[in-house]
Amino acid sequence: MANKASGKSKSRRSTAQAMAAKQRSISVSEFFAKNRHLLGFDNPRKALLTTVKEAVDNSLDACEEAGIAPEIWVNITQTEPDRYQVSIQDNGPGILKKQIPLIFGKLLYGSKFHRLRMSRGQQGIGISAAGMYGMLTTGKPVKIVSKLSIRKPAHYYELQIDTKTNNPQILNNRGDGLDIPAGEKGRAIMEKKKIEWEAFYPVPEVEPSTSDDEHAEGETETREAPAPVEVRSGTRVTLEIEAKYQRGRGSVDEYLEMTAIANPHVTLHYTDPEGTLHTYARSTDQLPPEAKEIKPHPYGVELGRLVTMLKELKEGTITQFLTSSFSRVSPAVARRICETAEVSTRSSVKKISRDEADKIYKAIQQTKIKAPSTDCIAPIGEELLLKGLHQVVPGEFYVAATRPPSVYRGNPFQIECALAYGGQNAAQKVSIELLERLIEETDARTLRQFLMNTFDGLGSDSAEKIMKAGEFGSRQSPSKLKQAEIERLHDSMKNVNVSDGQAMQVLRYANRVPLQFKMRDCAITQTVMKMNWRSYGLSQSRSNLPSGPVRVMVHVASVWVPFTSESKEAIAHYDEIQKEIRLGLQTVGRKLGMFLRRRQQVKKEGERRNVFVRYLGEVAQAVSDLNGCDKEEIYNHLTRVAKRVTKEADTKLDDRGNKVSPEDYGDNVLIINDDPEGELTEQLDKTTPQKKLF
Amino acid sequence: MAKKKAKKPTPAQQARKAKLTAKDKKTLNALVGMADGVFKQASRGRAPYLEVPSRSLSNVKYSPTKKIIEMGSSKNKRELFNLSQARTYMQTLLVGRGCKELIEQGKTTSIRGLYYLLKHTIDGTREETFNDQGDCDPVIEDVEVTLNALREELHVYASNRGAMVGNIQLIDSGDEIDCSRMGSGGYAIPSIVEEEVMQFVKCDADFILHVEKDTVWRRFNEDKFWKEHNCILTHGNGQPPRGVRRLLSRMHNELGLPIYCLLDNDPWGYYIYSVIKQGSINLAYESRRMAIPGAKFIGLRSRDYELCELNPSVTIKLSDNDIKRANQIAKYPWFEKKKRWQAEIKKMLTNGFKLEVEALISKDISYVTQEYVPERLAQGNFLD
């Protein structure tokens, strides 16, 4: 560049030598310090979420890997305006002392990058990036407490990242960290040094569902009051970061709620900045089956990676390389690859040239290789999906479907879909106190924007309706509302029917981790929008999210989830994945359609019966006037006939001519309060002739 | 409302006991029979229904020997426990009840009066028994056919429409009326013209000229056409109501007067002629009493445009609807075999326009009374 530009001018601005002096390698840490948006730290609000999210994801991975039913504590407290202290503790296996600095103080250090296994975290950037972000914005170190077992001492570290070298620096105890003895003594030390640690599980009001309590030694109190169970092991990370706490869409609250839905085996204790404790109790003790690690499938490997893998292997023949490094490559398959690539099956790996590697890569694509084994994926399962959804989301109808595993680019993956229908919108559940606080927190400029941003599933139509009902101006600012106006807003939010204009809410998950941003870019949302939901009884305008009180949850589980970016916010558009999502959605959609049709039918029957009941009084009166018979007698006769006639009509046939009955929904459907028969009879009995006619 | 209804008849019950004629008794029996049927069905646990003779074209037959339209025997079930019929079922019984009240009290009311008598809000709902009169009228006709009772037998009449002048004297409800001394307005033809109400006293007229509309009728009356030609002049304000048709039929049959019709040259005019001559589809059950197979059609004819040398500006272009209707009329069995009628309709369609009687005014204000009609009467040039 510089040379080309200098062609005509003799006085160079710079020389190659001078430039070389400035050229040096960039540390990963430095790069990310300047590009923090790549990791999800674009703004203070998102930084808070990302921090919590990375820590919780790591904790859940660790607990599950160790086979412990996860219990997570999340504490957020405000220290200064715009500064929050975030601590996350788990009851996982803990971290070895010498590993602590590396895991929390070095970017791109982790166990998950080099293996193909279904896990939440992938690259090993997350938590250390959060630490770095904290350091950059507040200058405060990351504090880590880790305990390996009940008798061993806990370790306490205060860490910083050296952004130049991407290496951890231990700050406390002259770079050695602190060891805290177990038991009472240690707890006293922690208290003195103000080290936070949840030493005991909270005593549940119902029967404790946590793991075995044999280690609750020392506490020999009466059986009636259950002794608190000590947390045997775990890790607690505390960071102080520049952040902004705000409820609503894309908030920590939402993330934790969504996590609870997809992880019904997890108990979450969340204390928000106002000091309110939210607890999401686990609905099952059963941990998801352990995900198996698999070798890469040849189809999923790119040329560069193939060359690296060849270089990594020091000895052996090409056949040995192929069969040992990849899954689904038998000696016979390896021979066929070699034949196509015109490489001797016995040539040594060391002697494979770049050209030959290229040929081998092409040969792999031409050879038929069995799809990878898919038992390495641990789906949530239909039953637990229903449980999780029902636990957190209010509704009348729930359905779940787990698709059989499939493969994209050699990576196994599996799709799960669940759907909840009915229930109140968040906008109608909100209390006046919460609304006041939400209005205080919001940075939306107009009231309309505030409503749409804060409440999920509240479309512009509904927001408009609410504002009309409350007689608010279209450009009114939420921050300037007076108390009486807030009350009026609350009233109109309660009274306006928002379920018509309400858009479907899509809950997206990748390996059980909620995805909260870049909704429009995500393959999941795109697939939901492209589906024709009208045939399932929902209204939908072209290529848009359908409307109605519906929440759809889609979970993509894979050994390697293809994200569109490092911040892991949206799933890339692979045809194979989209097809599976579509099939899963169709399964739940069909069942929703059945439910809605049936409800419609019941409603129609109710109206039908209503019509008859309405006219019976008039008819009875007329008949009695005409022939002098007893009005009540003829009315009772007619009512009896009405009941019989409409009952027959109740067992209507569906559009395929089959009798519709609850059993036909098949498995994995949960219906709350579905007793149309009872409702109808009640309705009919309510209209007694005596009261109305005399 | 039902509460009021239940009480209201009680004071009236003492006052009523109007003397019932044999006809009234017969009608009352039919009404009670209808209610008995409902009770019987309901007490046996069956869904009650009424059988209402169908009043559509499919249930109408043209009798070539009698030359009138007669109602067939097909009946429609009207069920209480059928979503689309429940309301009409209730209304049918209400109308029955209303008629019973009228008969027992010896009073008559207009169809509009009956509508108000029966209109109220259904208990416990915001629904009205009848939304408007259009809701009520067909039900009254249904009750007529169901009970095989005429409207006047149910003590209901339609609003007056149509007028008459001419050399005839009659008694209407005891008052003697001389139709040659009715001024410019004429004698308003009542809705019920049965013998009990109206008797003919004296008639010197030679024929009846029936015109379509009031405006044309006034022209004839002003020009004293009826005096000059010694006839009776009537109009029915478009489609003639039952009273007018019944009166025409009685005068034709009892007084032996021929009837000539002067109607517009359009499908609507053709149909009016058809109703006078053969009876209407909707009221086919009344044809026996009302149809006048001997009625003749003077005009306007399609060829009159050329014959009378009319100005093109008085023509009205046929609408799509007119063309459809004309083709329909041409296919009616009572028109189908009449070559002259077929030619007439075809001529109108080839003309592509229709003509109103008033179009003749463009020649001269009194052209129609002084030339057009007298000429055709003298020539005996009619369509049959």
PDB file of C-alpha atoms in Angstrom, chain A residues 192-301:
ATOM      1  CA  LYS A 192     -15.206 -10.713  58.918  1.00  0.00           C
ATOM      2  CA  LYS A 193     -13.750 -10.220  55.454  1.00  0.00           C
ATOM      3  CA  LYS A 194     -17.183  -9.584  53.977  1.00  0.00           C
ATOM      4  CA  ILE A 195     -16.892 -12.461  51.583  1.00  0.00           C
ATOM      5  CA  GLU A 196     -20.356 -13.477  50.466  1.00  0.00           C
ATOM      6  CA  TRP A 197     -21.241 -17.141  50.487  1.00  0.00           C
ATOM      7  CA  GLU A 198     -24.516 -19.005  50.775  1.00  0.00           C
ATOM      8  CA  ALA A 199     -23.544 -21.677  53.242  1.00  0.00           C
ATOM      9  CA  PHE A 200     -26.940 -23.322  53.585  1.00  0.00           C
ATOM     10  CA  TYR A 201     -29.792 -24.189  51.295  1.00  0.00           C
ATOM     11  CA  PRO A 202     -32.893 -22.213  52.107  1.00  0.00           C
ATOM     12  CA  VAL A 203     -35.331 -24.295  54.092  1.00  0.00           C
ATOM     13  CA  PRO A 204     -38.122 -25.088  51.683  1.00  0.00           C
ATOM     14  CA  GLU A 205     -41.675 -24.759  52.912  1.00  0.00           C
ATOM     15  CA  VAL A 206     -42.658 -28.042  51.373  1.00  0.00           C
ATOM     16  CA  GLU A 207     -40.678 -31.277  51.592  1.00  0.00           C
ATOM     17  CA  PRO A 208     -37.065 -30.634  50.708  1.00  0.00           C
ATOM     18  CA  SER A 209     -36.274 -31.894  47.276  1.00  0.00           C
ATOM     19  CA  THR A 210     -32.533 -31.252  47.335  1.00  0.00           C
ATOM     20  CA  SER A 211     -29.924 -34.004  47.296  1.00  0.00           C
ATOM     21  CA  ASP A 212     -29.184 -36.390  50.151  1.00  0.00           C
ATOM     22  CA  ASP A 213     -28.798 -34.746  53.526  1.00  0.00           C
ATOM     23  CA  GLU A 214     -26.342 -37.188  55.091  1.00  0.00           C
ATOM     24  CA  HIS A 215     -23.793 -34.427  55.293  1.00  0.00           C
ATOM     25  CA  ALA A 216     -25.896 -32.296  57.497  1.00  0.00           C
ATOM     26  CA  GLU A 217     -23.852 -33.416  60.463  1.00  0.00           C
ATOM     27  CA  GLY A 218     -23.782 -31.431  63.654  1.00  0.00           C
ATOM     28  CA  GLU A 219     -27.346 -30.301  63.267  1.00  0.00           C
ATOM     29  CA  THR A 220     -29.292 -32.718  65.422  1.00  0.00           C
ATOM     30  CA  GLU A 221     -32.396 -30.806  66.186  1.00  0.00           C
ATOM     31  CA  THR A 222     -35.978 -31.912  66.396  1.00  0.00           C
ATOM     32  CA  ARG A 223     -37.439 -33.617  63.398  1.00  0.00           C
ATOM     33  CA  GLU A 224     -40.284 -31.154  63.060  1.00  0.00           C
ATOM     34  CA  ALA A 225     -38.073 -28.246  62.042  1.00  0.00           C
ATOM     35  CA  PRO A 226     -35.898 -29.539  59.221  1.00  0.00           C
ATOM     36  CA  ALA A 227     -32.260 -28.679  59.750  1.00  0.00           C
ATOM     37  CA  PRO A 228     -30.744 -26.385  57.149  1.00  0.00           C
ATOM     38  CA  VAL A 229     -28.657 -28.324  54.695  1.00  0.00           C
ATOM     39  CA  GLU A 230     -25.137 -27.064  54.155  1.00  0.00           C
ATOM     40  CA  VAL A 231     -23.962 -26.376  50.624  1.00  0.00           C
ATOM     41  CA  ARG A 232     -21.217 -28.937  50.145  1.00  0.00           C
ATOM     42  CA  SER A 233     -19.436 -27.437  47.213  1.00  0.00           C
ATOM     43  CA  GLY A 234     -19.819 -24.742  44.624  1.00  0.00           C
ATOM     44  CA  THR A 235     -18.485 -21.582  43.120  1.00  0.00           C
ATOM     45  CA  ARG A 236     -19.456 -18.009  43.703  1.00  0.00           C
ATOM     46  CA  VAL A 237     -18.385 -15.242  41.430  1.00  0.00           C
ATOM     47  CA  THR A 238     -18.901 -11.601  42.335  1.00  0.00           C
ATOM     48  CA  LEU A 239     -18.364  -8.763  39.912  1.00  0.00           C
ATOM     49  CA  GLU A 240     -18.971  -5.093  40.034  1.00  0.00           C
ATOM     50  CA  ILE A 241     -19.881  -3.601  36.713  1.00  0.00           C
ATOM     51  CA  GLU A 242     -21.265  -0.491  35.163  1.00  0.00           C
ATOM     52  CA  ALA A 243     -24.823  -1.438  34.362  1.00  0.00           C
ATOM     53  CA  LYS A 244     -28.416  -0.428  34.229  1.00  0.00           C
ATOM     54  CA  TYR A 245     -31.189  -2.480  35.711  1.00  0.00           C
ATOM     55  CA  GLN A 246     -34.459  -2.454  33.853  1.00  0.00           C
ATOM     56  CA  ARG A 247     -37.290  -4.917  33.706  1.00  0.00           C
ATOM     57  CA  GLY A 248     -39.148  -6.005  30.603  1.00  0.00           C
ATOM     58  CA  ARG A 249     -37.947  -7.460  27.375  1.00  0.00           C
ATOM     59  CA  GLY A 250     -34.299  -8.499  27.328  1.00  0.00           C
ATOM     60  CA  SER A 251     -33.922  -8.183  31.085  1.00  0.00           C
ATOM     61  CA  VAL A 252     -32.262 -10.364  33.687  1.00  0.00           C
ATOM     62  CA  ASP A 253     -35.692 -11.184  35.043  1.00  0.00           C
ATOM     63  CA  GLU A 254     -36.802 -12.430  31.674  1.00  0.00           C
ATOM     64  CA  TYR A 255     -33.639 -14.453  31.224  1.00  0.00           C
ATOM     65  CA  LEU A 256     -34.069 -16.201  34.563  1.00  0.00           C
ATOM     66  CA  GLU A 257     -37.726 -16.902  33.918  1.00  0.00           C
ATOM     67  CA  MET A 258     -36.933 -18.358  30.516  1.00  0.00           C
ATOM     68  CA  THR A 259     -34.110 -20.397  32.019  1.00  0.00           C
ATOM     69  CA  ALA A 260     -36.512 -21.834  34.556  1.00  0.00           C
ATOM     70  CA  ILE A 261     -38.861 -22.924  31.750  1.00  0.00           C
ATOM     71  CA  ALA A 262     -36.208 -24.823  29.807  1.00  0.00           C
ATOM     72  CA  ASN A 263     -34.469 -26.212  32.889  1.00  0.00           C
ATOM     73  CA  PRO A 264     -37.134 -27.685  35.114  1.00  0.00           C
ATOM     74  CA  HIS A 265     -34.443 -29.466  37.144  1.00  0.00           C
ATOM     75  CA  VAL A 266     -32.950 -26.173  38.343  1.00  0.00           C
ATOM     76  CA  THR A 267     -33.841 -24.152  41.418  1.00  0.00           C
ATOM     77  CA  LEU A 268     -33.176 -20.431  41.103  1.00  0.00           C
ATOM     78  CA  HIS A 269     -33.032 -17.904  43.924  1.00  0.00           C
ATOM     79  CA  TYR A 270     -32.955 -14.451  42.479  1.00  0.00           C
ATOM     80  CA  THR A 271     -32.716 -11.302  44.545  1.00  0.00           C
ATOM     81  CA  ASP A 272     -33.325  -8.263  42.377  1.00  0.00           C
ATOM     82  CA  PRO A 273     -31.891  -4.784  43.081  1.00  0.00           C
ATOM     83  CA  GLU A 274     -34.995  -3.886  45.061  1.00  0.00           C
ATOM     84  CA  GLY A 275     -34.291  -6.781  47.384  1.00  0.00           C
ATOM     85  CA  THR A 276     -37.240  -8.883  46.277  1.00  0.00           C
ATOM     86  CA  LEU A 277     -36.525 -12.585  46.266  1.00  0.00           C
ATOM     87  CA  HIS A 278     -37.906 -14.600  43.350  1.00  0.00           C
ATOM     88  CA  THR A 279     -37.637 -18.332  43.632  1.00  0.00           C
ATOM     89  CA  TYR A 280     -38.186 -20.714  40.761  1.00  0.00           C
ATOM     90  CA  ALA A 281     -38.379 -24.134  42.354  1.00  0.00           C
ATOM     91  CA  ARG A 282     -37.449 -27.175  40.329  1.00  0.00           C
ATOM     92  CA  SER A 283     -40.327 -29.314  39.177  1.00  0.00           C
ATOM     93  CA  THR A 284     -38.236 -32.437  38.782  1.00  0.00           C
ATOM     94  CA  ASP A 285     -35.224 -33.973  40.490  1.00  0.00           C
ATOM     95  CA  GLN A 286     -34.300 -35.818  37.394  1.00  0.00           C
ATOM     96  CA  LEU A 287     -31.191 -34.395  35.776  1.00  0.00           C
ATOM     97  CA  PRO A 288     -31.027 -34.404  32.006  1.00  0.00           C
ATOM     98  CA  PRO A 289     -29.066 -37.379  30.758  1.00  0.00           C
ATOM     99  CA  GLU A 290     -25.368 -36.727  30.464  1.00  0.00           C
ATOM    100  CA  ALA A 291     -24.438 -35.489  27.027  1.00  0.00           C
ATOM    101  CA  LYS A 292     -21.814 -37.621  25.328  1.00  0.00           C
ATOM    102  CA  GLU A 293     -18.800 -36.197  23.664  1.00  0.00           C
ATOM    103  CA  ILE A 294     -18.440 -37.190  20.036  1.00  0.00           C
ATOM    104  CA  LYS A 295     -15.734 -37.062  17.457  1.00  0.00           C
ATOM    105  CA  PRO A 296     -16.371 -34.740  14.559  1.00  0.00           C
ATOM    106  CA  HIS A 297     -18.139 -36.076  11.533  1.00  0.00           C
ATOM    107  CA  PRO A 298     -16.130 -35.786   8.305  1.00  0.00           C
ATOM    108  CA  TYR A 299     -18.866 -33.768   6.569  1.00  0.00           C
ATOM    109  CA  GLY A 300     -18.644 -31.056   9.173  1.00  0.00           C
ATOM    110  CA  VAL A 301     -14.909 -30.464   8.876  1.00  0.00           C
TER     111      VAL A 301
END
